[in-house]
Coordinates of C-alpha atoms (C1' of nucleotides) in Angstrom, one line a residue:
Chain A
X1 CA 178.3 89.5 283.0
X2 CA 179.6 92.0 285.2
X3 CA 177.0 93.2 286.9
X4 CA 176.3 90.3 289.9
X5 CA 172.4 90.3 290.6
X6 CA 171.0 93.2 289.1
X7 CA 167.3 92.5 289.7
X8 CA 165.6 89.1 290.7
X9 CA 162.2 90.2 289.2
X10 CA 161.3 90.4 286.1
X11 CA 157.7 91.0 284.8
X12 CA 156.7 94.8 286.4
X13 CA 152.8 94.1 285.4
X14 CA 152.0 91.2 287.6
X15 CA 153.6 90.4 290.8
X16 CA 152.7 86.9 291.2
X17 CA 154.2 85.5 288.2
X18 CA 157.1 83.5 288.3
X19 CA 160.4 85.2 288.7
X20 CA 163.3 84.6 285.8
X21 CA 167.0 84.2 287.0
X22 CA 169.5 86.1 284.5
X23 CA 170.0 82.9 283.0
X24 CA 166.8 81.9 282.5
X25 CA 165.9 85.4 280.3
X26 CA 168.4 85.2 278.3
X27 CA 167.0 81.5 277.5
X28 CA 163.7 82.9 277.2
X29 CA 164.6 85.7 274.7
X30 CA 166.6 83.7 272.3
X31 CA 163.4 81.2 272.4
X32 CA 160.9 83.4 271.8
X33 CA 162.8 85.0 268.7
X34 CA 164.0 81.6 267.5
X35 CA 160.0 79.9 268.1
X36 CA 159.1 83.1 266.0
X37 CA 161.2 82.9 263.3
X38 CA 161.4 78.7 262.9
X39 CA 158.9 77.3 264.5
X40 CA 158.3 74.8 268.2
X41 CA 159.3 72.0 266.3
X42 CA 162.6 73.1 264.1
X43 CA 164.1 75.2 266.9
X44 CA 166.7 73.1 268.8
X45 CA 167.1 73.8 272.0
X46 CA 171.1 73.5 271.4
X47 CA 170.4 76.3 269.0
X48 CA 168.6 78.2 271.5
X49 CA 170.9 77.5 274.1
X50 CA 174.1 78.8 271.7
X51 CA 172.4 81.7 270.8
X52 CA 171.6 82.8 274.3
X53 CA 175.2 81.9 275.7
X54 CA 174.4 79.7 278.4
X55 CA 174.9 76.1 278.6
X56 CA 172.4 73.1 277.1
X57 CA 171.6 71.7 280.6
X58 CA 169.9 75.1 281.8
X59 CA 166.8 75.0 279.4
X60 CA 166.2 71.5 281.5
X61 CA 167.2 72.8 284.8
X62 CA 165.2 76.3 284.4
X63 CA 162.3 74.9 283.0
X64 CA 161.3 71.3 282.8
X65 CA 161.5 70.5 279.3
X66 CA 161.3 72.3 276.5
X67 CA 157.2 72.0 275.7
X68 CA 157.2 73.8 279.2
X69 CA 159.9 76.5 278.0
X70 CA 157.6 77.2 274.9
X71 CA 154.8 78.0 276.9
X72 CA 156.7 80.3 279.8
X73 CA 157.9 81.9 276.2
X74 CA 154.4 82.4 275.5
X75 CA 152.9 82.9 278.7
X76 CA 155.5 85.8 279.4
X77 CA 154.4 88.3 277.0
X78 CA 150.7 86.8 276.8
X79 CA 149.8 87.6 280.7
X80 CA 150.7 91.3 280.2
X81 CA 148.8 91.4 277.2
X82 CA 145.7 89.8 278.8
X83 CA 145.6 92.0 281.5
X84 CA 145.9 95.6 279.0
X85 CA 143.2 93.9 276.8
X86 CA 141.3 93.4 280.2
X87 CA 141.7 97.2 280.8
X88 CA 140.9 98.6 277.5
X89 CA 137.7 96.8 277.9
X90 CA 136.7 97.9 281.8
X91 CA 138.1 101.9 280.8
X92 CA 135.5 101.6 277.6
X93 CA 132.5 99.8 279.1
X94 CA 133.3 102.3 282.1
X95 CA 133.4 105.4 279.6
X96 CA 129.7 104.6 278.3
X97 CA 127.4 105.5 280.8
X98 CA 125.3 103.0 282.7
X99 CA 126.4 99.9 280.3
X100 CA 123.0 99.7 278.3
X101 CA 123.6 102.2 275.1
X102 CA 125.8 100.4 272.6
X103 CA 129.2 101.0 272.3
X104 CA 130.8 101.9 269.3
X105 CA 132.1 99.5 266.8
X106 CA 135.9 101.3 266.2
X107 CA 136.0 101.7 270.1
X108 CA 135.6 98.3 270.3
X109 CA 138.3 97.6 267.7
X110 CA 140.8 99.4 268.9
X111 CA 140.6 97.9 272.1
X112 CA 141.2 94.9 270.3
X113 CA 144.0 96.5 268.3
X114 CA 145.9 98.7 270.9
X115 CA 147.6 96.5 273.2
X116 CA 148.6 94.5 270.0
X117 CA 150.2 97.8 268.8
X118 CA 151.6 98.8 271.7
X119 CA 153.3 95.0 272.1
X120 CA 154.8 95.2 268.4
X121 CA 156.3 98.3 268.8
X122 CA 157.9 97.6 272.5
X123 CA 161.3 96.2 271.6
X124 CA 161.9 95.4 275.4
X125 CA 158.9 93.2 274.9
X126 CA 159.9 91.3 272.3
X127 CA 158.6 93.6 269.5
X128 CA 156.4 92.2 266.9
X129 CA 157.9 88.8 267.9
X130 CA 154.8 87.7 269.9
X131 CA 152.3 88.2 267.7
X132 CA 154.4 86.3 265.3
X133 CA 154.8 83.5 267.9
X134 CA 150.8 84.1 268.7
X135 CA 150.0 83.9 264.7
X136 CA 151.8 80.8 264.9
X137 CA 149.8 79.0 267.6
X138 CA 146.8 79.9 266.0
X139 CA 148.0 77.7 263.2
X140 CA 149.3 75.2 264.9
X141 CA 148.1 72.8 267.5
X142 CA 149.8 73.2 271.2
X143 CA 147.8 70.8 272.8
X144 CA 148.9 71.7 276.1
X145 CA 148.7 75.5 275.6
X146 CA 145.6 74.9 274.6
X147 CA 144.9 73.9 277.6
X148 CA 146.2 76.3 279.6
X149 CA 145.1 79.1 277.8
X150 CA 141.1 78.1 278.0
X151 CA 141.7 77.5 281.7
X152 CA 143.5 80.9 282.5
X153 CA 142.0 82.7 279.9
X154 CA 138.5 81.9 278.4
X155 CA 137.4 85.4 279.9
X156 CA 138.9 87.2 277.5
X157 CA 136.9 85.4 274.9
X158 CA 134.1 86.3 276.7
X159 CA 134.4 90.0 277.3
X160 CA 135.1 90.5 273.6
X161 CA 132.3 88.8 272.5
X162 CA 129.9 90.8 275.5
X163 CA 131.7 94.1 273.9
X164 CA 131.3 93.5 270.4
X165 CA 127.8 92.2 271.1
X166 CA 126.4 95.6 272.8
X167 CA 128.6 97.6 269.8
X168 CA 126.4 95.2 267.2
X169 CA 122.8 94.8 268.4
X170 CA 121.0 92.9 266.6
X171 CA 122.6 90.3 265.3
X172 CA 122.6 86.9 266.5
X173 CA 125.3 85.5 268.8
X174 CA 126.7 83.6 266.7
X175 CA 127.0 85.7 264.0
X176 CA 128.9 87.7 266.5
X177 CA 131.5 85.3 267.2
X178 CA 132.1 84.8 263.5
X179 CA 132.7 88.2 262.7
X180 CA 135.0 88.2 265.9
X181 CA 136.7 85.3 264.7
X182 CA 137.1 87.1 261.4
X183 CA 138.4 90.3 262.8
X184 CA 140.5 88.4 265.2
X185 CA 142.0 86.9 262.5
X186 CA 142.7 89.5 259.9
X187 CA 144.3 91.2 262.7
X188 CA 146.3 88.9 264.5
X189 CA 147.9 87.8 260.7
X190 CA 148.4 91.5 259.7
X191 CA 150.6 92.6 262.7
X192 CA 152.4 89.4 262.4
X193 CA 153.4 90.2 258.8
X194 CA 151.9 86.9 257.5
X195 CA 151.1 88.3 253.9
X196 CA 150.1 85.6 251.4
X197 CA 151.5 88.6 248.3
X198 CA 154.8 88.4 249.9
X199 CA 154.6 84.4 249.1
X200 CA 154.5 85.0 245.6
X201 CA 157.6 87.6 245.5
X202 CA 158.3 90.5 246.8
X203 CA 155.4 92.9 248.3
X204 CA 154.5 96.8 248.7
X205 CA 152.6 96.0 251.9
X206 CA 155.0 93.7 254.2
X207 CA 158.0 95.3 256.7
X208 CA 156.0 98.4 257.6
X209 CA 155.8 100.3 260.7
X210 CA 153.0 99.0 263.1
X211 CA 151.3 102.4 262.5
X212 CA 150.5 101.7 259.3
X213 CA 149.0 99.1 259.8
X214 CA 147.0 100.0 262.1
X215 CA 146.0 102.8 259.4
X216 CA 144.9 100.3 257.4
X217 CA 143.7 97.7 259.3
X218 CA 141.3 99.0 261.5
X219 CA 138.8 100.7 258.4
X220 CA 138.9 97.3 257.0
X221 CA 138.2 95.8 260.2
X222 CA 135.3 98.3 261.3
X223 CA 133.8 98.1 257.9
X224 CA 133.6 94.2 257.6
X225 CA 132.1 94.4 261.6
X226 CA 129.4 96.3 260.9
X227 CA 128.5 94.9 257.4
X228 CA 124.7 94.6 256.9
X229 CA 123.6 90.9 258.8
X230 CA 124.2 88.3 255.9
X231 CA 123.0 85.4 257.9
X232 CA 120.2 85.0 255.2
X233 CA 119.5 88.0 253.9
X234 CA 120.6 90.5 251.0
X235 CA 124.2 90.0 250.4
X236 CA 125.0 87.4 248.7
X237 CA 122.9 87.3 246.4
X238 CA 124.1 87.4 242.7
X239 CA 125.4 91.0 241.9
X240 CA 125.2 92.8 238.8
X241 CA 128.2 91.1 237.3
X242 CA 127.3 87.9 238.9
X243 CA 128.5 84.3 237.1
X244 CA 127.0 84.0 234.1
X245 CA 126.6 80.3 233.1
X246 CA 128.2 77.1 234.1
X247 CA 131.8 76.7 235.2
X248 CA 134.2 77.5 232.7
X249 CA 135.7 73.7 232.6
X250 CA 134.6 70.4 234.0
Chain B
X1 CA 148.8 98.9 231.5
X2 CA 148.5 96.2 228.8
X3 CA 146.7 92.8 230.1
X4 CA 148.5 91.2 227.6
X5 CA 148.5 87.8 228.0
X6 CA 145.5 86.1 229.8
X7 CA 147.0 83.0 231.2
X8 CA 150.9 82.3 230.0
X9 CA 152.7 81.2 232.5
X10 CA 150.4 79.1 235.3
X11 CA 150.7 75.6 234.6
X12 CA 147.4 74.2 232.6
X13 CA 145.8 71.4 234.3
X14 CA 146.4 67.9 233.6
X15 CA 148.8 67.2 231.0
X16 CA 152.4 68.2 231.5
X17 CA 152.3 67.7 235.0
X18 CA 154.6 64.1 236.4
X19 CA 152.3 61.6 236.1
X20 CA 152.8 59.9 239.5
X21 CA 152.9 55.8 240.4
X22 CA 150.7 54.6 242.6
X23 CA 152.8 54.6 245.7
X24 CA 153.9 58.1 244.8
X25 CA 150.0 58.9 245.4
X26 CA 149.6 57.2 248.3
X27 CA 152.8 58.6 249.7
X28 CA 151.2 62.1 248.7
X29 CA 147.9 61.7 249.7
X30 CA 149.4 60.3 253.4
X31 CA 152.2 63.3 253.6
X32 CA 148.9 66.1 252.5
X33 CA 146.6 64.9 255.7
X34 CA 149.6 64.9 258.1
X35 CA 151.9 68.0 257.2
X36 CA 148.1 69.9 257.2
X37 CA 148.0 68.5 260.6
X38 CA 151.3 68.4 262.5
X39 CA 153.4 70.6 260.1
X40 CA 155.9 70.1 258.2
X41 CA 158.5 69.4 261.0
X42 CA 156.4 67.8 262.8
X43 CA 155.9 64.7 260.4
X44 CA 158.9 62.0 260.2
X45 CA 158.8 60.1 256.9
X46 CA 158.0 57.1 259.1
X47 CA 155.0 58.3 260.1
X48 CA 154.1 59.2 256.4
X49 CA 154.9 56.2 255.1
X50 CA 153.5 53.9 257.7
X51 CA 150.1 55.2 257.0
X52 CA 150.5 55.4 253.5
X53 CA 151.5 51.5 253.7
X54 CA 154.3 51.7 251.6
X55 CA 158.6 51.4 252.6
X56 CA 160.2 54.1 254.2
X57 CA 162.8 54.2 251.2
X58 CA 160.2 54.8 248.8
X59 CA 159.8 58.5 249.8
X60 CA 163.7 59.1 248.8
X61 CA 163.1 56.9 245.5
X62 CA 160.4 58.7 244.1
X63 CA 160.8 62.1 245.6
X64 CA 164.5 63.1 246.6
X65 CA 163.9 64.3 250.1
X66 CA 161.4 65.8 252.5
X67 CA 161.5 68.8 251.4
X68 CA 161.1 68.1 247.8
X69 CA 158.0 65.8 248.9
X70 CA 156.8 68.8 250.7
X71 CA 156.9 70.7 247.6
X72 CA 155.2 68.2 245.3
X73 CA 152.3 67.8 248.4
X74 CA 151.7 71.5 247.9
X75 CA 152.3 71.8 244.4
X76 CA 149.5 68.9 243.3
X77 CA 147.3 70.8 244.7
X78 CA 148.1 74.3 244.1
X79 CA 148.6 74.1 240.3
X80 CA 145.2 73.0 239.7
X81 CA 143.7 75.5 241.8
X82 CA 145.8 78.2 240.2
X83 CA 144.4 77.2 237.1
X84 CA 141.1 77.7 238.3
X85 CA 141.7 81.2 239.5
X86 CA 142.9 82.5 236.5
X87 CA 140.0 80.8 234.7
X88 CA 137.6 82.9 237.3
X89 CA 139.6 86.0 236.7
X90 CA 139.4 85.4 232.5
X91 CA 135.3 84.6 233.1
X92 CA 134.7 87.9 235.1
X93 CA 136.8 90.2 232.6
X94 CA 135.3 89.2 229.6
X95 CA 131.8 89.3 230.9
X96 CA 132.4 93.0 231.5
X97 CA 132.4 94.4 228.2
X98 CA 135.7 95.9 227.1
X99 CA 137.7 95.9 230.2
X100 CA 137.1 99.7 230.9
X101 CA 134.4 99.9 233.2
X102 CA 135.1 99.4 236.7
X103 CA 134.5 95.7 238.4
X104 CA 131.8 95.0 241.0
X105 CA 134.2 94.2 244.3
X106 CA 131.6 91.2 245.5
X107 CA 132.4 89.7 241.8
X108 CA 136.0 90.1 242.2
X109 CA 135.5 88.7 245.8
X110 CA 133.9 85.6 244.3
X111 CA 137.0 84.7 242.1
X112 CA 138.9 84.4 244.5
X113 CA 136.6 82.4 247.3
X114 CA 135.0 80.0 244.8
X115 CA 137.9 78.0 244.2
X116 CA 138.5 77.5 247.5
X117 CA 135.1 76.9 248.5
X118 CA 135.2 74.2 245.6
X119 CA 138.8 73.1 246.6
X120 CA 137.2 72.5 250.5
X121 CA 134.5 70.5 249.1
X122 CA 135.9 68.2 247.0
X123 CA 137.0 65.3 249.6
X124 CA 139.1 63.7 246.1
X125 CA 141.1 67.0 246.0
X126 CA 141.8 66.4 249.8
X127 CA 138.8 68.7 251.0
X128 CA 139.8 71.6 253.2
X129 CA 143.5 69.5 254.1
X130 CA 145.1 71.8 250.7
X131 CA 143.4 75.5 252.2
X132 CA 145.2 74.0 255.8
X133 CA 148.4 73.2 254.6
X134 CA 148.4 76.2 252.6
X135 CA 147.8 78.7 256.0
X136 CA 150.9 76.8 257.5
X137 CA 152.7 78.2 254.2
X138 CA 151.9 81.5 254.8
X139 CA 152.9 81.3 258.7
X140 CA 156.0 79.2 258.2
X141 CA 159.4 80.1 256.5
X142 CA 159.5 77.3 253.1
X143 CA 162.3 79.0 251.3
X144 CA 161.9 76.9 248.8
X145 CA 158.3 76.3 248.4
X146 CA 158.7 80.5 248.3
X147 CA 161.3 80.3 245.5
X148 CA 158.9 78.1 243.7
X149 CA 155.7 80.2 244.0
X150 CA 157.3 83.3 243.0
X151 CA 159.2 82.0 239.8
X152 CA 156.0 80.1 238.9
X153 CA 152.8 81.8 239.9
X154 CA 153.7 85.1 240.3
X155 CA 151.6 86.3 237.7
X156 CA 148.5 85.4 239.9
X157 CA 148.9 87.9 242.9
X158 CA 149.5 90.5 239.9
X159 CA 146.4 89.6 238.1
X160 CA 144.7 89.6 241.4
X161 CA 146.2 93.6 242.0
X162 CA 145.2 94.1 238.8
X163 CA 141.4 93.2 239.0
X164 CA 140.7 94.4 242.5
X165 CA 142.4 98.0 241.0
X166 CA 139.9 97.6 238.7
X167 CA 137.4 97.0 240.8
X168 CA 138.6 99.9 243.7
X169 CA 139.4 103.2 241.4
X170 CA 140.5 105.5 242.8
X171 CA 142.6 103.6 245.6
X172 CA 146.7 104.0 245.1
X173 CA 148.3 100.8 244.5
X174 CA 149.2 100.8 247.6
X175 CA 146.3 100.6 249.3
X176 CA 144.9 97.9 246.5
X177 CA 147.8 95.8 247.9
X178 CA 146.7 96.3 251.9
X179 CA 143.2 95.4 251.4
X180 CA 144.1 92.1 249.1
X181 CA 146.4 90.6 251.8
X182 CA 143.8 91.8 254.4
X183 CA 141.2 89.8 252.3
X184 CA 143.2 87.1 251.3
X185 CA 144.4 86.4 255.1
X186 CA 140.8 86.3 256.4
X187 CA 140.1 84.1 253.7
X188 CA 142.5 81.5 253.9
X189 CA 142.3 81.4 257.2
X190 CA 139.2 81.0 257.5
X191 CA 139.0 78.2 255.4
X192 CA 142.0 76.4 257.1
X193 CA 139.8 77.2 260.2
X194 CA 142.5 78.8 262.2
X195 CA 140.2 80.4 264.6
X196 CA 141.5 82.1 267.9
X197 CA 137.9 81.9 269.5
X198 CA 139.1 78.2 268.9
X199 CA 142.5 78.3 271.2
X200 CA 140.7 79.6 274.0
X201 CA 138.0 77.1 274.4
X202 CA 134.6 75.6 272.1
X203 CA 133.8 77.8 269.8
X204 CA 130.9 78.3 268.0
X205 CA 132.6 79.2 264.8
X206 CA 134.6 76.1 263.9
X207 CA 133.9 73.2 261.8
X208 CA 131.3 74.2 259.8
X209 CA 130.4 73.5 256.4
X210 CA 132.2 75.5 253.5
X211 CA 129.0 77.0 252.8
X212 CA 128.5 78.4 255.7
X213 CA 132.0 80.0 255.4
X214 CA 131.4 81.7 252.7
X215 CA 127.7 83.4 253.5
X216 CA 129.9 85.0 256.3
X217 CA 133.1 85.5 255.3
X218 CA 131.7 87.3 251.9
X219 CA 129.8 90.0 253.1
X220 CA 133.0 90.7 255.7
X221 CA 135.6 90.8 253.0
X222 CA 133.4 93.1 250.7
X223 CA 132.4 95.5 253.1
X224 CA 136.5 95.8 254.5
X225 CA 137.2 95.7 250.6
X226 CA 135.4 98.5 249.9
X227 CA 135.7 100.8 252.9
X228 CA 136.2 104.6 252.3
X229 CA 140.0 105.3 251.5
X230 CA 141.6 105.6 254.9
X231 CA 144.9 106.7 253.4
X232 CA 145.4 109.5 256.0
X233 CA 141.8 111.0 256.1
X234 CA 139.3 110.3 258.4
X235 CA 138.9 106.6 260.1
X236 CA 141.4 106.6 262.7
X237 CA 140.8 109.8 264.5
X238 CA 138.9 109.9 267.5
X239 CA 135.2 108.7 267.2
X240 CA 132.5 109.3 269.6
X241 CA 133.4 107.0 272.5
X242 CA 137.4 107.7 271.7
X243 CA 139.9 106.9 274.9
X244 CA 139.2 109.4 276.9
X245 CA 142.4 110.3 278.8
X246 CA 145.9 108.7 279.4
X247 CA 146.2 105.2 280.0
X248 CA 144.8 103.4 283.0
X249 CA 147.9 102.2 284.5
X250 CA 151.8 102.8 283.7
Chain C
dG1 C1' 186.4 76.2 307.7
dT2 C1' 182.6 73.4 307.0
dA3 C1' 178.3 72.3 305.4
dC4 C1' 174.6 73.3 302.3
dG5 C1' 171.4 74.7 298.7
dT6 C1' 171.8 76.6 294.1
dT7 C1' 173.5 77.0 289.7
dT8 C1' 176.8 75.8 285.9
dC9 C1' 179.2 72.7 283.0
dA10 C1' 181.0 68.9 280.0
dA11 C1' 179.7 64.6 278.8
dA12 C1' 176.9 61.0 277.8
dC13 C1' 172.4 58.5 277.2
dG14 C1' 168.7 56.4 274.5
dG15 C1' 166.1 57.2 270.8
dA16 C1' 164.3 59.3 266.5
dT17 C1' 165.4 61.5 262.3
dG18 C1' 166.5 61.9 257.0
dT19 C1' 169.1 59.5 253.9
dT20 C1' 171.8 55.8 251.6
dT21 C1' 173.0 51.3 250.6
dT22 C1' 172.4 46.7 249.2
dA23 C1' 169.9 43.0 247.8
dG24 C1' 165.8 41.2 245.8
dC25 C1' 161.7 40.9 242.8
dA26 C1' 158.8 41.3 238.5
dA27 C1' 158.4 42.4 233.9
dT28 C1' 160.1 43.8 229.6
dG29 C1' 162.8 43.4 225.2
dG30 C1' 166.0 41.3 222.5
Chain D
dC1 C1' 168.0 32.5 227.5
dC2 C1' 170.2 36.7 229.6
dA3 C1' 170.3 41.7 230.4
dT4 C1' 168.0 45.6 231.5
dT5 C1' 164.8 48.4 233.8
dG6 C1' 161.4 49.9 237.4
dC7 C1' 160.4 49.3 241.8
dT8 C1' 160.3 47.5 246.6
dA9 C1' 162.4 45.6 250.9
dA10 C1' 165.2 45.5 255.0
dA11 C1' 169.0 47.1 257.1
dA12 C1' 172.5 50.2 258.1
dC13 C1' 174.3 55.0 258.2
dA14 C1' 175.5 59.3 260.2
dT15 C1' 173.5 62.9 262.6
dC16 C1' 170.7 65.3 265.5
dC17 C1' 167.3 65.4 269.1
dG18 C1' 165.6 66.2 274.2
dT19 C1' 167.0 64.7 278.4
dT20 C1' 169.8 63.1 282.3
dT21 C1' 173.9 62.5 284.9
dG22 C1' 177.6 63.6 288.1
dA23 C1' 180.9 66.5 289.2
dA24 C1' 182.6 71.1 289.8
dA25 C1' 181.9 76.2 291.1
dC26 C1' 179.2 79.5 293.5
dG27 C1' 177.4 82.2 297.4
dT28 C1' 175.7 82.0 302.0
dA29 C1' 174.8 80.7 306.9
dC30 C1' 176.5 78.6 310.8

DNA sequence: GTACGTTTCAAACGGATGTTTTAGCAATGG
DNA sequence: CCATTGCTAAAACATCCGTTTGAAACGTAC
């Protein structure tokens, strides 16, 4: 509006990111709320365009198409994110001496869990809209975010798994990566407010402050971490009110 | 707290449900595979019924519209499997004598993954395409799909509340509700193998056999199920390896 | 002022979408 | 026999999609 050029740059954390036009922000916040809420394939880019006040032609002139426009979306919020995850990681690994004792399992959690706090209770980072948009990649397949991401950003995998190895010796690597894939998941969904209760009416547990969650999430989370190794051992086996004959039909 | 009625309102298998032609089933069994796989939005009817080999009108004459084909894809399914839950639920409460004595969590746990374990397996039920599509519900918006659910099964989250309560005294509501859709979402999605080890590269973790699913995801869900109440006590204050001072950058 | 690179705008393009229409076929029942 | 019913086939329908175009407006440097 009024105001001519207020500032050229955009992103604060990294400087050799790409820098936004006015124009092309406002594009990339209607996206990013409109991928969140309806999804990369039923979000019009005429909607997106209306909704951020600037004319249809700009999503192509800004950004190339609109695959590429959904993955600056992403990409905006998901480079900041990378790099606080990155430093949660080096301040904990720093803050136990000498790197051979093992680190503590919450530690490790909540340096899973507290840039994804601190993201969904930014509003001037699109709120809890990223993880939403995040959840929703998970699901679905962006073939060429996909690619990008394991080219830019298969360290991250890494590191986690290193961390939540030393916090868990013992167990197998593999059975480290599952339970990182389970945590990962349980987390990711929570903060996105994907509540399978909340499919079947209306729920006590959905539309909370990112706190509670957090409350919540991270006992469950650091419990299920450091369960006792299942891989072939003691758990599963039948319980005192285990099945008692056949199925029930068929 | 009368458990009144054991199974009322889910729809029993098999009898009263439409009766579908065979092109109806091949349109379904096409539309199940490729919504699971490209979404909802995603799939043109073209595509459905090119593979299913029948007319492109034929989707309009025997359902009334996409969306109402969406429904009936998820509903074949889910009614069954419904059935099956309760039937779990039913089994484990009468096996424990008079329904006073608390629940073992790991049996409680069971009812709810061995459907869908069983639901994975079966390749004539449309194997683990049903626990896919039914991840995409919880992420997406199907207004209503939702409408559906809740007027129809909503009695199945509530016996659900109701058996884990059983199984958890002591816990508020509340908290019953946070660790069910904290179990449930690791569940389902780790069935639909939405894995974010996956987006970022190979992953150990993925495609694996149902089995193996469950020897891990088990122990996981009844050690976060069970985790000392965290309500505003003692799990999220600063452990042993806490951040030590203020942030490491801005 | 003129030329130039950058950005906006309205309009149109080619194609794909969900849905409807119309005709046609096969079988049933009287 | 004809009439009716259940279903399929091809084509058309209206609309929306992502993308492109060409001209106009902008600020800036010479």
């Amino acid at each position: 509006m009024g105001q001519s050029k207020p500032s050229s740059r955009v992103g604060r954390a990294g400087s050799c990111e790409p820098k936004y036009s006015e124009t092309a922000i406002r594009i990339l916040d209607a996206a990013e709320g409109l991928f969140a809420e309806l999804g990369m394939e039923a979000t019009s880019l005429r909607l997106i365009t209306q909704q951020a006040g600037v004319n249809l032609a700009a999503v192509n002139y800004h950004f190339r198409s609109k695959d590429a426009l959904f993955e600056a979306v992403f990409l905006r919020r998901f480079g900041p994110w990378a790099t606080e995850c990155i430093g949660e990681l080096d301040a904990l690994e720093k803050r136990v001496a000498g790197g051979k004792e093992p680190l503590a399992v919450e530690a490790v959690v909540m340096s899973y869990v507290r840039p994804a706090l601190a993201l969904s209770k930014d509003p001037a980072c699109g709120g809890a809209m990223f993880v939403r948009l995040f959840s929703r990649v998970l699901v679905e397949n962006h073939r060429q975010l996909r690619e990008t991401l394991s080219r830019q950003y298969g360290e991250l995998v890494t590191r986690y798994t290193q961390a939540l190895g030393r916090a868990l010796p013992g167990l197998s690597e593999e059975e480290v990566e599952w339970r990182m894939h389970l945590g990962f998941s349980v987390m990711f969904h929570a903060f996105a407010g994907n509540d399978i209760l909340k499919v079947f009416g209306p729920s006590l547990v959905s539309a909370r402050h990112p706190d509670l969650i957090v409350k919540h999430i991270v006992p469950f989370m650091v419990a299920g971490l450091t369960s006792p190794p299942g891989g072939t051992g003691g758990c599963a086996r039948a319980g005192p009110q285990a099945r008692a004959g056949g199925a029930h039909r068929g």
